[in-house]
Amino acid sequence: MKETKTASGTPEARAAMHEMMAAFEAFKGANDARLDEIERRASADTLLEEKVARIDQAVSSAQARLDRVVSEGRRPELTAMSPSAASRSPSPFHGEEKAAFDGYLKTGQSPGLELKAGLSTAANSAGYVVPEQTERAIERRLMAGSPMREIASVRTVGAGVFRKPVSTAGLAAGWVAETAARPETDPATLALLEFPSADLYASPAATQSLLDDALIDLDEWLASEVEDAFAAQETAAFVVGDGVNKPKGFLSYDIVAEADHEWGEIGYVASGAAGAFAPTSPTDRLIDLVYAPKARYRPNGRFVMNRKTVSAVRKFKDSDGAYIWQPAQRPGETASLLGYAVTEIETMPDIGANAAAIAFGDFQRGYLIVDRAGVRVLRDPYSAKPYVLFYTTKRVGGGVQNFDAIKVMKFAVS
């Protein structure tokens, strides 16, 4: 297995962090001037508003660069190794299975590989199950590239549907004296959650000369090629997927006012204005959102929103005049809002009428991602000549496993 490089001490990471901090200091200065002018004149000069917007864009760009550097630092590198170096280095990839799979990728010949048919009878649903090493390479890259996989629970299963019994009310308990009778307590209320997996596919292409190159590690090549396509589709499904032939996103469940919240529904806190933050004390509503989940879910709580929403909350201050959004203090860390980590997911809705644009909670306890063991690859040298396509499928499911752990802010008056 290749080593994963660490970005926290690299010159590029330090430069990105310096750029981020400098941009944020400039933003604070310009925004303070804007707020002062609004307080004096009830509105800000158009040129000043434009200046704040430009600097805010610079902060977002600097944050994106820092996130990219850190994300790339967590990815396994796709590096070439000379045959002599490969022969000197112990590798877990030696073995008949790996050699047979490499031969299949390079030439299409498959001695020693077991043909696996898909659930469908369609001809293109068949393929060869990749070796365990290749599957792990894909999983490592998905973990580094998918924001939801970084914050949710991930479980590998062997069945097409994962069923999980959960307690919706909890066990009753009580105190008794040492010799007193033990009265029977009420049993827990159980619910059975089902997480079916669905096919996620991509078709990376390669030239035959690339496949013939002895210096290319085909496992890492395949993993890097499908990484972005898989990560983008997964992330969208984990947030807004309808559960039909895809995971069910946490925003696709019924969203109700927190006071009326029941198991199976996601509770919301209103922003205080239709399609916007409340005109006065918008920070108070964010604090309400933080305290919507029970106390046991707050220590590992985090905000989830897209970049446009981050840009909006970046301008807010608390009652002491301090900015509630703060950039990461060290490479490898994330920006924070009210002291809680912020995860940017671009498939979160923009701020708008009745949009659930901000989520908060313990996503590790709240959302479950299910990976069906086994990745299939079908080599196709005919559909896009002279390129060779590799139809790669992976079975993934997901859904909310604890409806008390995730809350959202709905941009509405109530």
PDB file of N, CA and C in Angstrom, residues 158-223:
ATOM      1  N   GLY A 158     -22.338  -7.349   3.392  1.00  0.00           N
ATOM      2  CA  GLY A 158     -22.297  -8.362   2.348  1.00  0.00           C
ATOM      3  C   GLY A 158     -23.637  -8.601   1.687  1.00  0.00           C
ATOM      4  N   ALA A 159     -24.700  -7.938   2.173  1.00  0.00           N
ATOM      5  CA  ALA A 159     -26.036  -8.139   1.620  1.00  0.00           C
ATOM      6  C   ALA A 159     -26.470  -6.918   0.825  1.00  0.00           C
ATOM      7  N   GLY A 160     -27.485  -7.106  -0.006  1.00  0.00           N
ATOM      8  CA  GLY A 160     -27.981  -6.002  -0.804  1.00  0.00           C
ATOM      9  C   GLY A 160     -28.752  -4.981   0.007  1.00  0.00           C
ATOM     10  N   VAL A 161     -29.348  -5.414   1.132  1.00  0.00           N
ATOM     11  CA  VAL A 161     -30.103  -4.524   2.010  1.00  0.00           C
ATOM     12  C   VAL A 161     -29.583  -4.707   3.431  1.00  0.00           C
ATOM     13  N   PHE A 162     -29.200  -3.599   4.053  1.00  0.00           N
ATOM     14  CA  PHE A 162     -28.756  -3.658   5.441  1.00  0.00           C
ATOM     15  C   PHE A 162     -29.921  -3.238   6.330  1.00  0.00           C
ATOM     16  N   ARG A 163     -30.277  -4.089   7.285  1.00  0.00           N
ATOM     17  CA  ARG A 163     -31.383  -3.813   8.201  1.00  0.00           C
ATOM     18  C   ARG A 163     -30.837  -3.577   9.600  1.00  0.00           C
ATOM     19  N   LYS A 164     -31.269  -2.470  10.192  1.00  0.00           N
ATOM     20  CA  LYS A 164     -30.753  -2.091  11.500  1.00  0.00           C
ATOM     21  C   LYS A 164     -31.910  -1.796  12.452  1.00  0.00           C
ATOM     22  N   PRO A 165     -32.055  -2.595  13.533  1.00  0.00           N
ATOM     23  CA  PRO A 165     -33.069  -2.261  14.540  1.00  0.00           C
ATOM     24  C   PRO A 165     -32.570  -1.126  15.425  1.00  0.00           C
ATOM     25  N   VAL A 166     -33.415  -0.148  15.674  1.00  0.00           N
ATOM     26  CA  VAL A 166     -33.041   0.983  16.513  1.00  0.00           C
ATOM     27  C   VAL A 166     -34.126   1.212  17.552  1.00  0.00           C
ATOM     28  N   SER A 167     -33.729   1.759  18.681  1.00  0.00           N
ATOM     29  CA  SER A 167     -34.665   2.091  19.745  1.00  0.00           C
ATOM     30  C   SER A 167     -35.112   3.530  19.569  1.00  0.00           C
ATOM     31  N   THR A 168     -36.408   3.735  19.398  1.00  0.00           N
ATOM     32  CA  THR A 168     -36.934   5.087  19.183  1.00  0.00           C
ATOM     33  C   THR A 168     -37.326   5.777  20.475  1.00  0.00           C
ATOM     34  N   ALA A 169     -37.473   5.019  21.567  1.00  0.00           N
ATOM     35  CA  ALA A 169     -37.867   5.624  22.839  1.00  0.00           C
ATOM     36  C   ALA A 169     -36.869   5.354  23.946  1.00  0.00           C
ATOM     37  N   GLY A 170     -36.083   4.288  23.813  1.00  0.00           N
ATOM     38  CA  GLY A 170     -35.092   3.981  24.829  1.00  0.00           C
ATOM     39  C   GLY A 170     -35.655   3.098  25.929  1.00  0.00           C
ATOM     40  N   LEU A 171     -34.758   2.409  26.628  1.00  0.00           N
ATOM     41  CA  LEU A 171     -35.138   1.552  27.739  1.00  0.00           C
ATOM     42  C   LEU A 171     -35.443   2.384  28.970  1.00  0.00           C
ATOM     43  N   ALA A 172     -36.434   1.965  29.738  1.00  0.00           N
ATOM     44  CA  ALA A 172     -36.737   2.627  31.001  1.00  0.00           C
ATOM     45  C   ALA A 172     -35.804   2.096  32.080  1.00  0.00           C
ATOM     46  N   ALA A 173     -35.505   2.911  33.076  1.00  0.00           N
ATOM     47  CA  ALA A 173     -34.633   2.525  34.180  1.00  0.00           C
ATOM     48  C   ALA A 173     -35.154   3.169  35.454  1.00  0.00           C
ATOM     49  N   GLY A 174     -34.665   2.701  36.609  1.00  0.00           N
ATOM     50  CA  GLY A 174     -35.111   3.268  37.880  1.00  0.00           C
ATOM     51  C   GLY A 174     -34.183   2.881  39.007  1.00  0.00           C
ATOM     52  N   TRP A 175     -34.407   3.516  40.169  1.00  0.00           N
ATOM     53  CA  TRP A 175     -33.592   3.254  41.350  1.00  0.00           C
ATOM     54  C   TRP A 175     -34.394   2.393  42.332  1.00  0.00           C
ATOM     55  N   VAL A 176     -33.682   1.466  42.981  1.00  0.00           N
ATOM     56  CA  VAL A 176     -34.320   0.636  44.007  1.00  0.00           C
ATOM     57  C   VAL A 176     -33.335   0.406  45.139  1.00  0.00           C
ATOM     58  N   ALA A 177     -33.872   0.043  46.294  1.00  0.00           N
ATOM     59  CA  ALA A 177     -33.018  -0.324  47.422  1.00  0.00           C
ATOM     60  C   ALA A 177     -32.397  -1.691  47.168  1.00  0.00           C
ATOM     61  N   GLU A 178     -31.367  -2.016  47.955  1.00  0.00           N
ATOM     62  CA  GLU A 178     -30.615  -3.239  47.699  1.00  0.00           C
ATOM     63  C   GLU A 178     -31.478  -4.483  47.770  1.00  0.00           C
ATOM     64  N   THR A 179     -32.392  -4.510  48.725  1.00  0.00           N
ATOM     65  CA  THR A 179     -33.199  -5.725  48.916  1.00  0.00           C
ATOM     66  C   THR A 179     -34.633  -5.554  48.424  1.00  0.00           C
ATOM     67  N   ALA A 180     -34.919  -4.430  47.791  1.00  0.00           N
ATOM     68  CA  ALA A 180     -36.290  -4.190  47.336  1.00  0.00           C
ATOM     69  C   ALA A 180     -36.575  -4.973  46.059  1.00  0.00           C
ATOM     70  N   ALA A 181     -37.860  -5.169  45.794  1.00  0.00           N
ATOM     71  CA  ALA A 181     -38.268  -5.869  44.578  1.00  0.00           C
ATOM     72  C   ALA A 181     -37.953  -5.008  43.357  1.00  0.00           C
ATOM     73  N   ARG A 182     -37.641  -5.672  42.270  1.00  0.00           N
ATOM     74  CA  ARG A 182     -37.337  -4.984  41.018  1.00  0.00           C
ATOM     75  C   ARG A 182     -38.580  -4.992  40.130  1.00  0.00           C
ATOM     76  N   PRO A 183     -39.301  -3.874  40.060  1.00  0.00           N
ATOM     77  CA  PRO A 183     -40.476  -3.859  39.179  1.00  0.00           C
ATOM     78  C   PRO A 183     -40.055  -3.909  37.717  1.00  0.00           C
ATOM     79  N   GLU A 184     -40.898  -4.497  36.918  1.00  0.00           N
ATOM     80  CA  GLU A 184     -40.604  -4.609  35.490  1.00  0.00           C
ATOM     81  C   GLU A 184     -40.674  -3.235  34.828  1.00  0.00           C
ATOM     82  N   THR A 185     -39.698  -2.953  33.999  1.00  0.00           N
ATOM     83  CA  THR A 185     -39.663  -1.670  33.295  1.00  0.00           C
ATOM     84  C   THR A 185     -40.306  -1.818  31.919  1.00  0.00           C
ATOM     85  N   ASP A 186     -40.719  -0.687  31.369  1.00  0.00           N
ATOM     86  CA  ASP A 186     -41.301  -0.726  30.030  1.00  0.00           C
ATOM     87  C   ASP A 186     -40.230  -1.070  29.008  1.00  0.00           C
ATOM     88  N   PRO A 187     -40.543  -1.911  28.045  1.00  0.00           N
ATOM     89  CA  PRO A 187     -39.545  -2.266  27.019  1.00  0.00           C
ATOM     90  C   PRO A 187     -39.301  -1.096  26.072  1.00  0.00           C
ATOM     91  N   ALA A 188     -38.166  -1.167  25.379  1.00  0.00           N
ATOM     92  CA  ALA A 188     -37.843  -0.132  24.392  1.00  0.00           C
ATOM     93  C   ALA A 188     -38.781  -0.240  23.196  1.00  0.00           C
ATOM     94  N   THR A 189     -39.032   0.894  22.563  1.00  0.00           N
ATOM     95  CA  THR A 189     -39.791   0.910  21.322  1.00  0.00           C
ATOM     96  C   THR A 189     -38.813   0.778  20.168  1.00  0.00           C
ATOM     97  N   LEU A 190     -38.954  -0.284  19.399  1.00  0.00           N
ATOM     98  CA  LEU A 190     -37.981  -0.576  18.350  1.00  0.00           C
ATOM     99  C   LEU A 190     -38.566  -0.277  16.972  1.00  0.00           C
ATOM    100  N   ALA A 191     -37.681   0.156  16.090  1.00  0.00           N
ATOM    101  CA  ALA A 191     -38.033   0.343  14.680  1.00  0.00           C
ATOM    102  C   ALA A 191     -36.954  -0.322  13.843  1.00  0.00           C
ATOM    103  N   LEU A 192     -37.344  -0.853  12.704  1.00  0.00           N
ATOM    104  CA  LEU A 192     -36.394  -1.515  11.818  1.00  0.00           C
ATOM    105  C   LEU A 192     -36.133  -0.610  10.623  1.00  0.00           C
ATOM    106  N   LEU A 193     -34.905  -0.112  10.534  1.00  0.00           N
ATOM    107  CA  LEU A 193     -34.516   0.732   9.409  1.00  0.00           C
ATOM    108  C   LEU A 193     -33.868  -0.123   8.332  1.00  0.00           C
ATOM    109  N   GLU A 194     -34.189   0.153   7.089  1.00  0.00           N
ATOM    110  CA  GLU A 194     -33.604  -0.584   5.969  1.00  0.00           C
ATOM    111  C   GLU A 194     -32.811   0.366   5.083  1.00  0.00           C
ATOM    112  N   PHE A 195     -31.626  -0.091   4.690  1.00  0.00           N
ATOM    113  CA  PHE A 195     -30.743   0.700   3.842  1.00  0.00           C
ATOM    114  C   PHE A 195     -30.377  -0.134   2.620  1.00  0.00           C
ATOM    115  N   PRO A 196     -31.192  -0.068   1.559  1.00  0.00           N
ATOM    116  CA  PRO A 196     -30.868  -0.834   0.346  1.00  0.00           C
ATOM    117  C   PRO A 196     -29.722  -0.173  -0.415  1.00  0.00           C
ATOM    118  N   SER A 197     -28.927  -0.972  -1.065  1.00  0.00           N
ATOM    119  CA  SER A 197     -27.817  -0.440  -1.864  1.00  0.00           C
ATOM    120  C   SER A 197     -28.218  -0.404  -3.334  1.00  0.00           C
ATOM    121  N   ALA A 198     -27.664   0.563  -4.054  1.00  0.00           N
ATOM    122  CA  ALA A 198     -27.956   0.731  -5.473  1.00  0.00           C
ATOM    123  C   ALA A 198     -26.646   0.837  -6.242  1.00  0.00           C
ATOM    124  N   ASP A 199     -26.712   0.582  -7.542  1.00  0.00           N
ATOM    125  CA  ASP A 199     -25.510   0.595  -8.366  1.00  0.00           C
ATOM    126  C   ASP A 199     -25.059   2.025  -8.664  1.00  0.00           C
ATOM    127  N   LEU A 200     -23.791   2.280  -8.414  1.00  0.00           N
ATOM    128  CA  LEU A 200     -23.138   3.528  -8.793  1.00  0.00           C
ATOM    129  C   LEU A 200     -22.081   3.150  -9.823  1.00  0.00           C
ATOM    130  N   TYR A 201     -22.064   3.827 -10.971  1.00  0.00           N
ATOM    131  CA  TYR A 201     -21.177   3.380 -12.043  1.00  0.00           C
ATOM    132  C   TYR A 201     -20.409   4.545 -12.654  1.00  0.00           C
ATOM    133  N   ALA A 202     -19.296   4.219 -13.265  1.00  0.00           N
ATOM    134  CA  ALA A 202     -18.492   5.165 -14.038  1.00  0.00           C
ATOM    135  C   ALA A 202     -17.748   4.363 -15.093  1.00  0.00           C
ATOM    136  N   SER A 203     -17.349   5.029 -16.177  1.00  0.00           N
ATOM    137  CA  SER A 203     -16.650   4.352 -17.269  1.00  0.00           C
ATOM    138  C   SER A 203     -15.380   5.113 -17.636  1.00  0.00           C
ATOM    139  N   PRO A 204     -14.316   5.002 -16.832  1.00  0.00           N
ATOM    140  CA  PRO A 204     -13.061   5.654 -17.209  1.00  0.00           C
ATOM    141  C   PRO A 204     -12.477   5.028 -18.468  1.00  0.00           C
ATOM    142  N   ALA A 205     -11.735   5.836 -19.223  1.00  0.00           N
ATOM    143  CA  ALA A 205     -11.154   5.369 -20.486  1.00  0.00           C
ATOM    144  C   ALA A 205      -9.636   5.426 -20.413  1.00  0.00           C
ATOM    145  N   ALA A 206      -8.998   4.540 -21.163  1.00  0.00           N
ATOM    146  CA  ALA A 206      -7.538   4.510 -21.237  1.00  0.00           C
ATOM    147  C   ALA A 206      -7.123   4.084 -22.637  1.00  0.00           C
ATOM    148  N   THR A 207      -5.927   4.481 -23.011  1.00  0.00           N
ATOM    149  CA  THR A 207      -5.360   3.998 -24.265  1.00  0.00           C
ATOM    150  C   THR A 207      -4.629   2.688 -23.996  1.00  0.00           C
ATOM    151  N   GLN A 208      -4.438   1.906 -25.033  1.00  0.00           N
ATOM    152  CA  GLN A 208      -3.750   0.642 -24.850  1.00  0.00           C
ATOM    153  C   GLN A 208      -2.293   0.861 -24.452  1.00  0.00           C
ATOM    154  N   SER A 209      -1.687   1.957 -24.944  1.00  0.00           N
ATOM    155  CA  SER A 209      -0.297   2.227 -24.564  1.00  0.00           C
ATOM    156  C   SER A 209      -0.174   2.509 -23.068  1.00  0.00           C
ATOM    157  N   LEU A 210      -1.177   3.199 -22.491  1.00  0.00           N
ATOM    158  CA  LEU A 210      -1.160   3.419 -21.043  1.00  0.00           C
ATOM    159  C   LEU A 210      -1.263   2.098 -20.303  1.00  0.00           C
ATOM    160  N   LEU A 211      -2.129   1.213 -20.776  1.00  0.00           N
ATOM    161  CA  LEU A 211      -2.296  -0.076 -20.107  1.00  0.00           C
ATOM    162  C   LEU A 211      -1.054  -0.940 -20.230  1.00  0.00           C
ATOM    163  N   ASP A 212      -0.301  -0.759 -21.311  1.00  0.00           N
ATOM    164  CA  ASP A 212       0.908  -1.555 -21.512  1.00  0.00           C
ATOM    165  C   ASP A 212       2.101  -1.024 -20.726  1.00  0.00           C
ATOM    166  N   ASP A 213       1.969   0.193 -20.181  1.00  0.00           N
ATOM    167  CA  ASP A 213       3.073   0.817 -19.450  1.00  0.00           C
ATOM    168  C   ASP A 213       3.310   0.067 -18.143  1.00  0.00           C
ATOM    169  N   ALA A 214       4.470  -0.533 -18.000  1.00  0.00           N
ATOM    170  CA  ALA A 214       4.782  -1.345 -16.816  1.00  0.00           C
ATOM    171  C   ALA A 214       4.928  -0.512 -15.559  1.00  0.00           C
ATOM    172  N   LEU A 215       5.124   0.821 -15.701  1.00  0.00           N
ATOM    173  CA  LEU A 215       5.348   1.662 -14.529  1.00  0.00           C
ATOM    174  C   LEU A 215       4.045   2.140 -13.899  1.00  0.00           C
ATOM    175  N   ILE A 216       2.909   1.930 -14.556  1.00  0.00           N
ATOM    176  CA  ILE A 216       1.636   2.405 -14.039  1.00  0.00           C
ATOM    177  C   ILE A 216       1.019   1.360 -13.115  1.00  0.00           C
ATOM    178  N   ASP A 217       0.651   1.798 -11.910  1.00  0.00           N
ATOM    179  CA  ASP A 217      -0.085   0.936 -10.987  1.00  0.00           C
ATOM    180  C   ASP A 217      -1.553   1.029 -11.378  1.00  0.00           C
ATOM    181  N   LEU A 218      -2.089  -0.015 -11.988  1.00  0.00           N
ATOM    182  CA  LEU A 218      -3.437   0.035 -12.527  1.00  0.00           C
ATOM    183  C   LEU A 218      -4.494   0.150 -11.439  1.00  0.00           C
ATOM    184  N   ASP A 219      -4.205  -0.364 -10.242  1.00  0.00           N
ATOM    185  CA  ASP A 219      -5.165  -0.225  -9.143  1.00  0.00           C
ATOM    186  C   ASP A 219      -5.379   1.241  -8.796  1.00  0.00           C
ATOM    187  N   GLU A 220      -4.278   1.962  -8.605  1.00  0.00           N
ATOM    188  CA  GLU A 220      -4.385   3.371  -8.242  1.00  0.00           C
ATOM    189  C   GLU A 220      -4.919   4.192  -9.420  1.00  0.00           C
ATOM    190  N   TRP A 221      -4.564   3.801 -10.641  1.00  0.00           N
ATOM    191  CA  TRP A 221      -5.090   4.521 -11.805  1.00  0.00           C
ATOM    192  C   TRP A 221      -6.610   4.411 -11.853  1.00  0.00           C
ATOM    193  N   LEU A 222      -7.126   3.192 -11.709  1.00  0.00           N
ATOM    194  CA  LEU A 222      -8.569   2.992 -11.751  1.00  0.00           C
ATOM    195  C   LEU A 222      -9.250   3.738 -10.606  1.00  0.00           C
ATOM    196  N   ALA A 223      -8.659   3.682  -9.397  1.00  0.00           N
ATOM    197  CA  ALA A 223      -9.236   4.360  -8.243  1.00  0.00           C
ATOM    198  C   ALA A 223      -9.287   5.866  -8.452  1.00  0.00           C
TER     199      ALA A 223
END
